[in-house]
Coordinates of C-alpha atoms in Angstrom, one line a residue:
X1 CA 10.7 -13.0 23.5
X2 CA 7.8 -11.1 23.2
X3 CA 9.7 -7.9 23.7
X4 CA 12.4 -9.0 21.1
X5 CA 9.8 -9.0 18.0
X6 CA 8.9 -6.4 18.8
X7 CA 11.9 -4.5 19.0
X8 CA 12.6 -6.8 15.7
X9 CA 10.1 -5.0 13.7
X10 CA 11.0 -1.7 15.0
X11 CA 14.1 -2.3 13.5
X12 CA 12.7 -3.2 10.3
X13 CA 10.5 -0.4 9.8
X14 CA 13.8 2.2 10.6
X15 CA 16.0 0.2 8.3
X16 CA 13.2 0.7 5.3
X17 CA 13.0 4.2 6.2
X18 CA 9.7 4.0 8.2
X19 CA 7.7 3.0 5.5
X20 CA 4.5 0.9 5.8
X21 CA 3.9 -1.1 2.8
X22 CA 5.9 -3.7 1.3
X23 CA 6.1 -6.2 -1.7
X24 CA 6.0 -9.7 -1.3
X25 CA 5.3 -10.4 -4.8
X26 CA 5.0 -9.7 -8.5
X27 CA 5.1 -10.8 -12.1
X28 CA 5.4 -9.5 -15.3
X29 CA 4.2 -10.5 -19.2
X30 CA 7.1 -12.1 -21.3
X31 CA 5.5 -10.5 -24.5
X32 CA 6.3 -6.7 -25.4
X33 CA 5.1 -3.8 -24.1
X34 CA 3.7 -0.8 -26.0
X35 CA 5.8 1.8 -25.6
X36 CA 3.6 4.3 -24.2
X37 CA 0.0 5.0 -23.3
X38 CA -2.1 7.9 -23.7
X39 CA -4.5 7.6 -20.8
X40 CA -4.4 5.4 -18.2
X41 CA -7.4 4.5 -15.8
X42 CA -6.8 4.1 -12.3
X43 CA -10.1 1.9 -10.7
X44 CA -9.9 0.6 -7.1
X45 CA -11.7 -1.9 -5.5
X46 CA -12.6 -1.5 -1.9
X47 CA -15.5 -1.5 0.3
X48 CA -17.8 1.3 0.8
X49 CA -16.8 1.6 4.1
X50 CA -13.2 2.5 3.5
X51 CA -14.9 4.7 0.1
X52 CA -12.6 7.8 1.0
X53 CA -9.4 5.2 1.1
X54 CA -10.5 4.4 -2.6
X55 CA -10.6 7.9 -3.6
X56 CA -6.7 8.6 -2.1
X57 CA -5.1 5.5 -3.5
X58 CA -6.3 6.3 -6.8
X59 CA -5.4 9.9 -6.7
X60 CA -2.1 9.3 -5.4
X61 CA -1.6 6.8 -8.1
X62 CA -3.1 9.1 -10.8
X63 CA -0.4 11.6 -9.8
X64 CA 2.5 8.8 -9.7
X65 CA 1.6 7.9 -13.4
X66 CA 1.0 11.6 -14.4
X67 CA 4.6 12.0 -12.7
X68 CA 6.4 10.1 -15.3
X69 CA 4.4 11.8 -18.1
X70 CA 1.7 9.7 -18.4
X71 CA -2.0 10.7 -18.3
X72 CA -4.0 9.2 -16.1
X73 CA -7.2 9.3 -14.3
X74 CA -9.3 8.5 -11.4
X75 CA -12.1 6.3 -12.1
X76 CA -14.7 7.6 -8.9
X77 CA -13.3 11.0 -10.3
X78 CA -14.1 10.9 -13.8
X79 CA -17.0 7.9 -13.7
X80 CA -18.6 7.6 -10.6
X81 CA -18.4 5.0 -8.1
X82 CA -21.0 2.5 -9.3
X83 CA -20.3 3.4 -13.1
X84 CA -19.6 0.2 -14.1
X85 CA -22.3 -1.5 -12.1
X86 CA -24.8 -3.1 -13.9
X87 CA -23.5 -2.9 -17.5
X88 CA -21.7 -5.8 -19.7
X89 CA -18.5 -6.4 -20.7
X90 CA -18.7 -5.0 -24.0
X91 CA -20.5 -1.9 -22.4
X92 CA -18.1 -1.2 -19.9
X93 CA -15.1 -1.6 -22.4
X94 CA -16.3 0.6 -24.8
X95 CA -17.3 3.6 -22.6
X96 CA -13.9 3.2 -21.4
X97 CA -12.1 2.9 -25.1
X98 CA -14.9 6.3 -26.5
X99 CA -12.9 8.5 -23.4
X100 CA -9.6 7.5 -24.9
X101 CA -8.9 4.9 -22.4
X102 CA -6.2 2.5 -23.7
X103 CA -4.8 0.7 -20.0
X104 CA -6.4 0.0 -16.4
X105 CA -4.4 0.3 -13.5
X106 CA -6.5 -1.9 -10.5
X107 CA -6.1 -1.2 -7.2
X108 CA -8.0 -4.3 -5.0
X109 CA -8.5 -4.3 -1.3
X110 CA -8.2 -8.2 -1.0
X111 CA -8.2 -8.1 2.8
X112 CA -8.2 -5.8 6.4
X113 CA -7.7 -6.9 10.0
X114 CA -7.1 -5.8 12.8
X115 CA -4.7 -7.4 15.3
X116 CA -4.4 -7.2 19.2
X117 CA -1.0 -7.9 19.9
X118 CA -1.1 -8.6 24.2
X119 CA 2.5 -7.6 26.3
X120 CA 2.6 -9.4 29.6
X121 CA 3.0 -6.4 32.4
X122 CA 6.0 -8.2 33.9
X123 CA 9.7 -6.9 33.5
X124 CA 11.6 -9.0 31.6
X125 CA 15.7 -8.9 31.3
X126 CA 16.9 -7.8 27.3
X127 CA 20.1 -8.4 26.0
X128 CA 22.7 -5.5 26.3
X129 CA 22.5 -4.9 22.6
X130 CA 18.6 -4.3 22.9
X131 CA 18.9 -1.1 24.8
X132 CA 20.2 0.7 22.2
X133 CA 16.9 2.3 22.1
X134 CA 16.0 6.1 22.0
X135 CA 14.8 7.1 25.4
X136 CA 11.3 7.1 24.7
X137 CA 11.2 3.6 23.8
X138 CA 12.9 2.4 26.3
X139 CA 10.6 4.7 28.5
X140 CA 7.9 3.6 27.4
X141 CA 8.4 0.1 27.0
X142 CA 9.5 -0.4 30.6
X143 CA 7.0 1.7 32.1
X144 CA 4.0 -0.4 30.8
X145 CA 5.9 -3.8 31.6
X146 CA 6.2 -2.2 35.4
X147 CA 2.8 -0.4 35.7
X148 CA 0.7 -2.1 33.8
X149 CA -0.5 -5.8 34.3
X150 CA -1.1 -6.3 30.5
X151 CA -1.2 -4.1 27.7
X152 CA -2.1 -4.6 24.0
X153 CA -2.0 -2.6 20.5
X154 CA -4.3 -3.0 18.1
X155 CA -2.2 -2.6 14.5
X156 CA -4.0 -2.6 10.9
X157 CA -3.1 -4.8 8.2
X158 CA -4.0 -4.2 4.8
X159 CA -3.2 -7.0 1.9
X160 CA -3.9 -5.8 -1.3
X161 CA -3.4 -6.3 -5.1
X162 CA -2.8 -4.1 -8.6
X163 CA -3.1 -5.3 -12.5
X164 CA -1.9 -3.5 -15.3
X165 CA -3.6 -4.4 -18.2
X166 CA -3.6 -3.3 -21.9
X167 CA -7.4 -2.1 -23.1
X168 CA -6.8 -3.1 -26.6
X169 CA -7.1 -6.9 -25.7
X170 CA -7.7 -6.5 -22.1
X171 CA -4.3 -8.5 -21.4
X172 CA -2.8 -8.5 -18.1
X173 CA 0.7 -7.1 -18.5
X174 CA 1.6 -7.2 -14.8
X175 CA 0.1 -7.9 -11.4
X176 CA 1.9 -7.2 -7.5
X177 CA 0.7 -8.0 -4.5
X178 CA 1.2 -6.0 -1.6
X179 CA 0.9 -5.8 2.5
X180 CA 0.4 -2.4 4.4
X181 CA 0.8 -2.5 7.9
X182 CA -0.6 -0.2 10.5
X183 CA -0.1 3.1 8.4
X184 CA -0.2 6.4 10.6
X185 CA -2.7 7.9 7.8
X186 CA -5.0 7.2 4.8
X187 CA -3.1 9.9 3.2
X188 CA 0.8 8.4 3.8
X189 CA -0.5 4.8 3.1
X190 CA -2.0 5.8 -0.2
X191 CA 0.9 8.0 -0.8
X192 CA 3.1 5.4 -0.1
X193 CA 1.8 2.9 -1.6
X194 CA 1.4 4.7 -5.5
X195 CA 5.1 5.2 -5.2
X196 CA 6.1 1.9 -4.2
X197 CA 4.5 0.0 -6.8
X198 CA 4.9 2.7 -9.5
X199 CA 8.7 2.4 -9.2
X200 CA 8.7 -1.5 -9.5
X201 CA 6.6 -0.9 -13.0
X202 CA 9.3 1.1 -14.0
X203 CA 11.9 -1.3 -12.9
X204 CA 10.3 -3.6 -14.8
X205 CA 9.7 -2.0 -17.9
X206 CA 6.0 -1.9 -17.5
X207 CA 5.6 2.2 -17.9
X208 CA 8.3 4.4 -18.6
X209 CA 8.8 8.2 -18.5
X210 CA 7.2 9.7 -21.3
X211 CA 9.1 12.6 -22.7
X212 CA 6.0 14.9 -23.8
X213 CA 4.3 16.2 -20.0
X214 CA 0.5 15.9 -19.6
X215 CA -1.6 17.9 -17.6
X216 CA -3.3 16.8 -14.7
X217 CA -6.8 15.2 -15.4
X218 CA -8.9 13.2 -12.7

């Protein structure tokens, strides 16, 4: 049984084109949204120890946004890390609003774990339809369950959460939440994970393609 989720979620992952992160929910405002925005701030929320994660997500999001037209920026880029440390409400709005700042873009790391996921080392009959498997796999598989008395991974999970909200009112316009699961890289997970939730804003009419092109700006 063991060995069939396993071979479940390789499936999976093939069938969604290898990717690593996934939706598993999201909602949207009911009132209208403006049509466009002139600069957008991209601020993540993560530990210090995963600081250089922060740093990718929001790049990769800045150039998602700055994709469809839209100029954005990095918050650790163009503030600092602790630049809104310390400061009010008011404060922090209106440094934010004086730098032509009119939406924020979170990016929260709500949770990471890491799993060990234990394969008993005896050989175990599969299904004829199961070994369908590149030879590798099937390789690999069968040579720990032979060799090896017990063997274990040790897979990442990464549960996080964006809001879009409008600066003018600080409204909350739309929010997704979001599970990464043992990415290869910080770069492909951040990668990713900016075009994955960019194209369900678009989907849902959050942000749109602008027609004017902005240039670059962290």
């Amino acid at each position: 049984m063991k060995y069939l989720i396993l071979w479940g979620t390789f499936i999976m992952i093939v069938l969604n084109g290898c990717r690593s992160s996934y939706i598993t929910g999201s909602w949207k405002t009911e009132q209208p949204v403006p049509a466009q925005y002139k600069k957008v701030l991209v601020l993540g929320l993560i530990r210090d120890e995963d600081s250089s994660l922060r740093g990718k997500m929001e790049e990769h999001m800045v150039g998602d946004l700055m994709g469809l037209g839209i100029q954005a920026i990095s918050s650790s880029r163009a503030f600092g890390t602790r630049a809104f440390e310390g400061i009010s409400e008011g404060e922090a709005v209106d440094k934010l609003k004086e730098s032509g700042v009119e939406a924020v873009m979170t990016i929260v790391l709500l949770n990471k774990n890491k799993e060990k996921r234990i394969f008993e080392g005896n050989p175990r009959f599969w299904p004829a339809e199961y070994y369908n498997t590149r030879f590798w796999q099937y390789y690999d598989e069968r040579r720990r369950s032979i060799y090896e008395k017990d063997y274990y991974t040790i897979n990442t999970r990464y549960l996080w959460e964006s809001n879009f909200y409008d600066l003018k009112d600080q409204a909350l316009l739309y929010t997704v939440q979001t599970q990464s699961f043992d990415p290869s890289t910080v770069e492909k997970l951040a990668h990713e994970y900016g075009k994955l939730i960019i194209k369900n804003m678009t989907q849902k009419k959050i942000v749109k393609r602008q027609k004017a092109a902005t240039t670059r700006a962290f």
